[in-house]
Amino acid sequence: MITFQLNNRAVAFDLDPDTPLLWVVRDHFKLKGSKFGCGMGLCGACTMHVNGEALRTCTLPVSAVQGAAITTIEGLGTPNNMHPLQQAWVEHSVPQCGYCQSGQLMSASALLSKNPNPSDDEIHAAMDGNICRCGTYGKIKAAIKSSAAAMRSGALAESAVQSFDPANRGVES
Amino acid sequence: MNTRSLTRRRFLLTTGAVASGLIVGCSTSHAKSVGYAPVVGAFEPNSFIQITSDNQVIFYLPSSEMGQGILDGLSTLIAEELRVSPELIEVRHASLHEDYKNPEMKMQATGGSNATRAQFLPIRQAAADAAAAIRNAAAQQLNQPVDKLLLADGQVLADGQRYAYSEFVALAAALPVPENSPLRSPQQFDQIGRERPRLDALAKSTGTAIFGIDAEVENLYRAVVVRAPVVGAAVQRFDGTAALQQAGVVDVIELRHGVAVVADSYWRARKAAESIEVNWTQTELAGWSSDSLYQEFVETLNDASEKGLECCLEGEGDKLLDQAEHRVSADYFAPYLAHATMEPLNCTVEIDGDSCAVYVGTQSVQASAGAAVYYGDFDADKVKMHPAFLGGGFGRRGLGDDVAEAVEIARKTGRNIQVVWSREDDMRNDFYRPPALVRMQAGVSDQGIIETWSVRRVGPNIMDHVLDQWVDVLAPDYLNKGFVDWLSKFGYSVFKRFKADPSAGDGIYNDYDTPNKEVRHIPRDPGLRTGFWRAVGNSSNAFFKECFIDELAQRAGIDELAFRLANLQNNPRLKNATQLVAEKAGWGKPLAAGHFHGLAVHSSFGSAVAQIAEVSVEGDKIIVHRVTAAIDCGTVVNPGIVRDAVEGGIIYGLTAALYGEITLKEGVVEQSNFHNYPMLRMAETPAVDVHIVASQEHPEGVGEPGLPPLAPAVANAVFKATGQRLRHLPLRLS
Ligand code: FES
Ligand code: FES
């Protein structure tokens, strides 16, 4: 029996301990935001935070996270309560197909939590493990920078992104 | 003009999961994969739009969203004519129905960068008619003259009062739906052409967008397929006993093309699959390696008795080559390429007796449904399609092979099945961009006018393999299978013997004014499957053409920009884009030390694109610092998405130009994952500036046209930097 925290919830997994964390999270706990891209730690689509570190979970056996705190994209923020980086992602229209973006966001958020003012080289180093086949790298970089600047200045407007409230549907001017 | 059948009763309803009248969710961006579902009390003027009694506007998206932005684009068209805010539209992936066929392709499919062009008028018409219906109903209900009513922001404005559309849906549903309602004029557009964040960005930034791989149904088993190392080989015999004894494994079965291991988890299926030994049949492909194939191409190209199939013959063809002041000849080569969509192929099938539900991200709902019918032996009306977002398409998704395999396993085991291809499966079982060896020849006058243009190319066709796939899954189900098989083989021989594959000539002769042109294609195919790869034939032909144009200019001693402009007199859009990019990039102006510009221009999918790459070389490393692009794609629906698509094409093209190469060894694809088929990463990504030519012409393609000029622009810059003319892709300095 392996126990760990998944987005601040205590969970237990008692099947094969060599199962990569990615499949445990996706298929056992049904959190589908983290993606499978290569299974070899080469693309970053499966990136989650393990005790705050951005790790590739397609090659990380679940036995290795006994007692650890895991955060997935679902734990980073929600459509109604986005992480500042997610807000920046929307403002910059970063995603194209979107498949890589959960992994990109988890790598970027781990970076900013340690380094609020990363240089280009530091961004490249932190994001080097994340492939985007659609070619959104330029926008990812721009979104990381603007988000970092906003977080540093503390001036992140609550209303930076208008999230849609169905209660207001059709009656706003 | 909208003559679409509106007989909603004929819809293949896809699910009962959406309770009638209850619309779950709120954001346009989540794009539910429920297909079409009737909503009690809603106004349903046509197959695309529902307006519910709680004022929800639902749009059934007929095209596949694979990153190119069509969800945003077509929703914008709905918003423009229906007078609602695009953010308030709930978008659902349309299921299978003939009303959702692409009007140009006559098939429910997304490709060829035509989804905006082909649907720009019909989708707007559907929304304009819906708006007119609401207005008519409001007039009647409020007892006001129709022309006193205004529609704005999802509301009817009458006498200073505002009424939600929902107040009139009941009456609108009872009245006839108007046809041919006037469309808004470009001067009135307030949604089309507006820059705003793309509608699916929120779902795709929060992990809530549902891709095919995210499908989850009750009692779902996972299958891993052991595939032949040489694609096309069949199972001779195998031993699955060890696999069957492993924990969680429930079935080990033989398929048409491999062995499936079915287990209660992906990981267990995958581990068990490793214990399976298979003896495979021998195929012709196993006799080929990349070196021997290249030799075969060289010998064929040099064999004068091989006349090839005609792609183009204009004026005197190549007869006058020798009479020109400069005769130039050069051979170019491009390799096989894999698509490497970020989401590996996958498909989920829920089976219930004689019916099934298919969950898949596909570029053709129709071909995917056809695959379920043909390979799962289901009646057509017993197959329910649940399309989803695609984690990249690029031409790979929509041939039906992913679905075929999953339904075969579900049918044989009677279980609900998900098959997720490993990256290795995906890379080694692709329908690859075909290679080509090409002899470019031209006669050029002293003034730099191209008088004769001649191309002789050798390589595999695409249609042979695509037809082989598609005839089976698209042929009407009343054709018996023997006939369908015969038809697919017949298609094969047509393109082998009688007619040049359309992709062979794609874009290799059309752009410049040359009076005498001859393009011939000699099919040579070892049997590795080929298919549509982003920009299709243009992806390699633009490289051959635009590098060769630089060679001609240099031979004539004329600046490469001036040479192109002089030969683009009859191609004003491309000429204009070329001038624009030259101005924006500062062609001819000094650059940083060691930096060089390369220019390439190309029209494809109706759009004209010109690019200038700024490149330096360190040792044998090619560094691309900046790419400046200009595109004329007619009317723009969302400029941000046009720029993204062009930039995406540039990055996809740069990966191919610098690294892209699939090689064969005794029939086995040597590449398997991103360590040996590398992708461009952030640090190597150039700055990209995209400039859009203002236009009110009909919209044209943007998903693919950004790609073709990239490789030649880089190669032309590398020549300036090093004097080395790289005529083979990927670009490698020696
Ligand atoms: S799926 Fe884990 S790094 Fe690619
Ligand atoms: S957005 Fe498609 S792979 Fe990154």
PDB file of N, CA, C and O in Angstrom, chain B residues 680-725:
ATOM      1  N   LEU B 680      12.456  20.352 -31.942  1.00  0.00           N
ATOM      2  CA  LEU B 680      12.983  21.643 -31.531  1.00  0.00           C
ATOM      3  C   LEU B 680      12.543  21.928 -30.096  1.00  0.00           C
ATOM      4  O   LEU B 680      11.400  21.643 -29.735  1.00  0.00           O
ATOM      5  N   ARG B 681      13.429  22.457 -29.293  1.00  0.00           N
ATOM      6  CA  ARG B 681      13.069  22.841 -27.923  1.00  0.00           C
ATOM      7  C   ARG B 681      13.177  24.358 -27.764  1.00  0.00           C
ATOM      8  O   ARG B 681      13.578  25.053 -28.698  1.00  0.00           O
ATOM      9  N   MET B 682      12.801  24.823 -26.591  1.00  0.00           N
ATOM     10  CA  MET B 682      12.633  26.279 -26.443  1.00  0.00           C
ATOM     11  C   MET B 682      13.912  27.058 -26.749  1.00  0.00           C
ATOM     12  O   MET B 682      13.870  28.094 -27.416  1.00  0.00           O
ATOM     13  N   ALA B 683      15.054  26.557 -26.248  1.00  0.00           N
ATOM     14  CA  ALA B 683      16.290  27.332 -26.393  1.00  0.00           C
ATOM     15  C   ALA B 683      16.679  27.525 -27.862  1.00  0.00           C
ATOM     16  O   ALA B 683      17.359  28.479 -28.208  1.00  0.00           O
ATOM     17  N   GLU B 684      16.267  26.604 -28.735  1.00  0.00           N
ATOM     18  CA  GLU B 684      16.651  26.704 -30.147  1.00  0.00           C
ATOM     19  C   GLU B 684      15.611  27.442 -30.975  1.00  0.00           C
ATOM     20  O   GLU B 684      15.751  27.550 -32.187  1.00  0.00           O
ATOM     21  N   THR B 685      14.536  27.857 -30.322  1.00  0.00           N
ATOM     22  CA  THR B 685      13.423  28.436 -31.066  1.00  0.00           C
ATOM     23  C   THR B 685      13.706  29.887 -31.420  1.00  0.00           C
ATOM     24  O   THR B 685      14.016  30.694 -30.547  1.00  0.00           O
ATOM     25  N   PRO B 686      13.625  30.228 -32.694  1.00  0.00           N
ATOM     26  CA  PRO B 686      13.893  31.609 -33.098  1.00  0.00           C
ATOM     27  C   PRO B 686      12.748  32.538 -32.703  1.00  0.00           C
ATOM     28  O   PRO B 686      11.627  32.094 -32.460  1.00  0.00           O
ATOM     29  N   ALA B 687      13.049  33.815 -32.674  1.00  0.00           N
ATOM     30  CA  ALA B 687      11.979  34.808 -32.605  1.00  0.00           C
ATOM     31  C   ALA B 687      11.233  34.743 -33.934  1.00  0.00           C
ATOM     32  O   ALA B 687      11.842  34.543 -34.982  1.00  0.00           O
ATOM     33  N   VAL B 688       9.924  34.871 -33.889  1.00  0.00           N
ATOM     34  CA  VAL B 688       9.125  34.813 -35.116  1.00  0.00           C
ATOM     35  C   VAL B 688       8.232  36.046 -35.186  1.00  0.00           C
ATOM     36  O   VAL B 688       7.520  36.362 -34.223  1.00  0.00           O
ATOM     37  N   ASP B 689       8.307  36.751 -36.296  1.00  0.00           N
ATOM     38  CA  ASP B 689       7.407  37.895 -36.535  1.00  0.00           C
ATOM     39  C   ASP B 689       6.537  37.564 -37.725  1.00  0.00           C
ATOM     40  O   ASP B 689       7.056  37.262 -38.801  1.00  0.00           O
ATOM     41  N   VAL B 690       5.251  37.625 -37.533  1.00  0.00           N
ATOM     42  CA  VAL B 690       4.334  37.318 -38.637  1.00  0.00           C
ATOM     43  C   VAL B 690       3.554  38.594 -38.995  1.00  0.00           C
ATOM     44  O   VAL B 690       2.950  39.223 -38.118  1.00  0.00           O
ATOM     45  N   HIS B 691       3.589  38.942 -40.244  1.00  0.00           N
ATOM     46  CA  HIS B 691       2.853  40.111 -40.731  1.00  0.00           C
ATOM     47  C   HIS B 691       1.739  39.650 -41.654  1.00  0.00           C
ATOM     48  O   HIS B 691       1.962  38.817 -42.536  1.00  0.00           O
ATOM     49  N   ILE B 692       0.551  40.192 -41.432  1.00  0.00           N
ATOM     50  CA  ILE B 692      -0.606  39.747 -42.206  1.00  0.00           C
ATOM     51  C   ILE B 692      -0.978  40.834 -43.205  1.00  0.00           C
ATOM     52  O   ILE B 692      -1.128  42.006 -42.835  1.00  0.00           O
ATOM     53  N   VAL B 693      -1.116  40.443 -44.459  1.00  0.00           N
ATOM     54  CA  VAL B 693      -1.525  41.388 -45.493  1.00  0.00           C
ATOM     55  C   VAL B 693      -3.022  41.668 -45.312  1.00  0.00           C
ATOM     56  O   VAL B 693      -3.837  40.738 -45.261  1.00  0.00           O
ATOM     57  N   ALA B 694      -3.378  42.952 -45.199  1.00  0.00           N
ATOM     58  CA  ALA B 694      -4.797  43.297 -45.047  1.00  0.00           C
ATOM     59  C   ALA B 694      -5.537  42.931 -46.330  1.00  0.00           C
ATOM     60  O   ALA B 694      -5.070  43.207 -47.428  1.00  0.00           O
ATOM     61  N   SER B 695      -6.705  42.302 -46.169  1.00  0.00           N
ATOM     62  CA  SER B 695      -7.419  41.817 -47.356  1.00  0.00           C
ATOM     63  C   SER B 695      -8.883  41.604 -47.023  1.00  0.00           C
ATOM     64  O   SER B 695      -9.231  41.249 -45.894  1.00  0.00           O
ATOM     65  N   GLN B 696      -9.722  41.829 -48.001  1.00  0.00           N
ATOM     66  CA  GLN B 696     -11.142  41.485 -47.844  1.00  0.00           C
ATOM     67  C   GLN B 696     -11.542  40.353 -48.774  1.00  0.00           C
ATOM     68  O   GLN B 696     -12.725  40.085 -48.981  1.00  0.00           O
ATOM     69  N   GLU B 697     -10.547  39.696 -49.343  1.00  0.00           N
ATOM     70  CA  GLU B 697     -10.838  38.528 -50.179  1.00  0.00           C
ATOM     71  C   GLU B 697     -11.375  37.393 -49.295  1.00  0.00           C
ATOM     72  O   GLU B 697     -11.240  37.413 -48.075  1.00  0.00           O
ATOM     73  N   HIS B 698     -11.937  36.383 -49.943  1.00  0.00           N
ATOM     74  CA  HIS B 698     -12.433  35.213 -49.208  1.00  0.00           C
ATOM     75  C   HIS B 698     -11.283  34.592 -48.402  1.00  0.00           C
ATOM     76  O   HIS B 698     -10.160  34.553 -48.868  1.00  0.00           O
ATOM     77  N   PRO B 699     -11.569  34.115 -47.187  1.00  0.00           N
ATOM     78  CA  PRO B 699     -10.484  33.533 -46.390  1.00  0.00           C
ATOM     79  C   PRO B 699      -9.881  32.281 -47.024  1.00  0.00           C
ATOM     80  O   PRO B 699     -10.583  31.506 -47.668  1.00  0.00           O
ATOM     81  N   GLU B 700      -8.580  32.107 -46.804  1.00  0.00           N
ATOM     82  CA  GLU B 700      -7.866  30.934 -47.308  1.00  0.00           C
ATOM     83  C   GLU B 700      -7.153  30.233 -46.155  1.00  0.00           C
ATOM     84  O   GLU B 700      -7.366  30.583 -45.004  1.00  0.00           O
ATOM     85  N   GLY B 701      -6.321  29.265 -46.485  1.00  0.00           N
ATOM     86  CA  GLY B 701      -5.725  28.413 -45.461  1.00  0.00           C
ATOM     87  C   GLY B 701      -4.660  29.096 -44.623  1.00  0.00           C
ATOM     88  O   GLY B 701      -3.962  29.989 -45.087  1.00  0.00           O
ATOM     89  N   VAL B 702      -4.534  28.661 -43.361  1.00  0.00           N
ATOM     90  CA  VAL B 702      -3.436  29.129 -42.520  1.00  0.00           C
ATOM     91  C   VAL B 702      -2.730  28.002 -41.751  1.00  0.00           C
ATOM     92  O   VAL B 702      -1.608  28.174 -41.306  1.00  0.00           O
ATOM     93  N   GLY B 703      -3.365  26.862 -41.605  1.00  0.00           N
ATOM     94  CA  GLY B 703      -2.772  25.798 -40.790  1.00  0.00           C
ATOM     95  C   GLY B 703      -1.501  25.226 -41.380  1.00  0.00           C
ATOM     96  O   GLY B 703      -0.601  24.817 -40.653  1.00  0.00           O
ATOM     97  N   GLU B 704      -1.431  25.181 -42.688  1.00  0.00           N
ATOM     98  CA  GLU B 704      -0.274  24.559 -43.332  1.00  0.00           C
ATOM     99  C   GLU B 704       0.660  25.530 -44.065  1.00  0.00           C
ATOM    100  O   GLU B 704       1.863  25.292 -44.120  1.00  0.00           O
ATOM    101  N   PRO B 705       0.135  26.612 -44.684  1.00  0.00           N
ATOM    102  CA  PRO B 705       0.987  27.415 -45.572  1.00  0.00           C
ATOM    103  C   PRO B 705       2.213  28.044 -44.912  1.00  0.00           C
ATOM    104  O   PRO B 705       3.151  28.423 -45.605  1.00  0.00           O
ATOM    105  N   GLY B 706       2.233  28.140 -43.585  1.00  0.00           N
ATOM    106  CA  GLY B 706       3.402  28.715 -42.921  1.00  0.00           C
ATOM    107  C   GLY B 706       4.613  27.816 -42.963  1.00  0.00           C
ATOM    108  O   GLY B 706       5.744  28.268 -42.759  1.00  0.00           O
ATOM    109  N   LEU B 707       4.405  26.542 -43.209  1.00  0.00           N
ATOM    110  CA  LEU B 707       5.513  25.589 -43.122  1.00  0.00           C
ATOM    111  C   LEU B 707       6.434  25.557 -44.341  1.00  0.00           C
ATOM    112  O   LEU B 707       7.660  25.585 -44.193  1.00  0.00           O
ATOM    113  N   PRO B 708       5.888  25.482 -45.577  1.00  0.00           N
ATOM    114  CA  PRO B 708       6.758  25.185 -46.728  1.00  0.00           C
ATOM    115  C   PRO B 708       7.950  26.123 -46.930  1.00  0.00           C
ATOM    116  O   PRO B 708       9.045  25.638 -47.257  1.00  0.00           O
ATOM    117  N   PRO B 709       7.827  27.450 -46.740  1.00  0.00           N
ATOM    118  CA  PRO B 709       8.992  28.288 -47.055  1.00  0.00           C
ATOM    119  C   PRO B 709      10.128  28.199 -46.036  1.00  0.00           C
ATOM    120  O   PRO B 709      11.213  28.715 -46.289  1.00  0.00           O
ATOM    121  N   LEU B 710       9.884  27.579 -44.885  1.00  0.00           N
ATOM    122  CA  LEU B 710      10.869  27.677 -43.808  1.00  0.00           C
ATOM    123  C   LEU B 710      12.193  26.997 -44.157  1.00  0.00           C
ATOM    124  O   LEU B 710      13.268  27.607 -44.049  1.00  0.00           O
ATOM    125  N   ALA B 711      12.109  25.724 -44.576  1.00  0.00           N
ATOM    126  CA  ALA B 711      13.359  24.981 -44.824  1.00  0.00           C
ATOM    127  C   ALA B 711      14.204  25.662 -45.909  1.00  0.00           C
ATOM    128  O   ALA B 711      15.415  25.855 -45.714  1.00  0.00           O
ATOM    129  N   PRO B 712      13.612  26.059 -47.041  1.00  0.00           N
ATOM    130  CA  PRO B 712      14.452  26.731 -48.037  1.00  0.00           C
ATOM    131  C   PRO B 712      14.969  28.089 -47.573  1.00  0.00           C
ATOM    132  O   PRO B 712      16.102  28.467 -47.928  1.00  0.00           O
ATOM    133  N   ALA B 713      14.204  28.809 -46.760  1.00  0.00           N
ATOM    134  CA  ALA B 713      14.703  30.102 -46.265  1.00  0.00           C
ATOM    135  C   ALA B 713      15.960  29.871 -45.422  1.00  0.00           C
ATOM    136  O   ALA B 713      16.960  30.590 -45.553  1.00  0.00           O
ATOM    137  N   VAL B 714      15.923  28.837 -44.582  1.00  0.00           N
ATOM    138  CA  VAL B 714      17.086  28.536 -43.747  1.00  0.00           C
ATOM    139  C   VAL B 714      18.251  28.054 -44.618  1.00  0.00           C
ATOM    140  O   VAL B 714      19.391  28.517 -44.474  1.00  0.00           O
ATOM    141  N   ALA B 715      17.963  27.149 -45.547  1.00  0.00           N
ATOM    142  CA  ALA B 715      19.039  26.619 -46.401  1.00  0.00           C
ATOM    143  C   ALA B 715      19.671  27.735 -47.232  1.00  0.00           C
ATOM    144  O   ALA B 715      20.894  27.760 -47.434  1.00  0.00           O
ATOM    145  N   ASN B 716      18.860  28.660 -47.710  1.00  0.00           N
ATOM    146  CA  ASN B 716      19.392  29.769 -48.509  1.00  0.00           C
ATOM    147  C   ASN B 716      20.273  30.689 -47.663  1.00  0.00           C
ATOM    148  O   ASN B 716      21.267  31.235 -48.151  1.00  0.00           O
ATOM    149  N   ALA B 717      19.904  30.836 -46.391  1.00  0.00           N
ATOM    150  CA  ALA B 717      20.747  31.636 -45.494  1.00  0.00           C
ATOM    151  C   ALA B 717      22.051  30.901 -45.178  1.00  0.00           C
ATOM    152  O   ALA B 717      23.118  31.501 -45.108  1.00  0.00           O
ATOM    153  N   VAL B 718      21.958  29.591 -45.017  1.00  0.00           N
ATOM    154  CA  VAL B 718      23.153  28.797 -44.731  1.00  0.00           C
ATOM    155  C   VAL B 718      24.142  28.900 -45.897  1.00  0.00           C
ATOM    156  O   VAL B 718      25.365  29.003 -45.697  1.00  0.00           O
ATOM    157  N   PHE B 719      23.621  28.935 -47.109  1.00  0.00           N
ATOM    158  CA  PHE B 719      24.508  29.092 -48.265  1.00  0.00           C
ATOM    159  C   PHE B 719      25.248  30.426 -48.190  1.00  0.00           C
ATOM    160  O   PHE B 719      26.454  30.503 -48.448  1.00  0.00           O
ATOM    161  N   LYS B 720      24.529  31.470 -47.807  1.00  0.00           N
ATOM    162  CA  LYS B 720      25.167  32.787 -47.691  1.00  0.00           C
ATOM    163  C   LYS B 720      26.247  32.759 -46.609  1.00  0.00           C
ATOM    164  O   LYS B 720      27.289  33.387 -46.732  1.00  0.00           O
ATOM    165  N   ALA B 721      25.953  32.016 -45.562  1.00  0.00           N
ATOM    166  CA  ALA B 721      26.876  31.999 -44.424  1.00  0.00           C
ATOM    167  C   ALA B 721      28.111  31.156 -44.703  1.00  0.00           C
ATOM    168  O   ALA B 721      29.194  31.458 -44.205  1.00  0.00           O
ATOM    169  N   THR B 722      27.944  30.091 -45.475  1.00  0.00           N
ATOM    170  CA  THR B 722      29.032  29.102 -45.586  1.00  0.00           C
ATOM    171  C   THR B 722      29.481  28.820 -47.012  1.00  0.00           C
ATOM    172  O   THR B 722      30.513  28.179 -47.208  1.00  0.00           O
ATOM    173  N   GLY B 723      28.689  29.199 -48.005  1.00  0.00           N
ATOM    174  CA  GLY B 723      28.990  28.794 -49.377  1.00  0.00           C
ATOM    175  C   GLY B 723      28.603  27.347 -49.661  1.00  0.00           C
ATOM    176  O   GLY B 723      28.786  26.860 -50.779  1.00  0.00           O
ATOM    177  N   GLN B 724      28.064  26.668 -48.646  1.00  0.00           N
ATOM    178  CA  GLN B 724      27.631  25.279 -48.879  1.00  0.00           C
ATOM    179  C   GLN B 724      26.167  25.264 -49.294  1.00  0.00           C
ATOM    180  O   GLN B 724      25.300  25.743 -48.574  1.00  0.00           O
ATOM    181  N   ARG B 725      25.897  24.684 -50.457  1.00  0.00           N
ATOM    182  CA  ARG B 725      24.521  24.551 -50.930  1.00  0.00           C
ATOM    183  C   ARG B 725      23.997  23.197 -50.455  1.00  0.00           C
ATOM    184  O   ARG B 725      24.372  22.156 -50.993  1.00  0.00           O
TER     185      ARG B 725
END
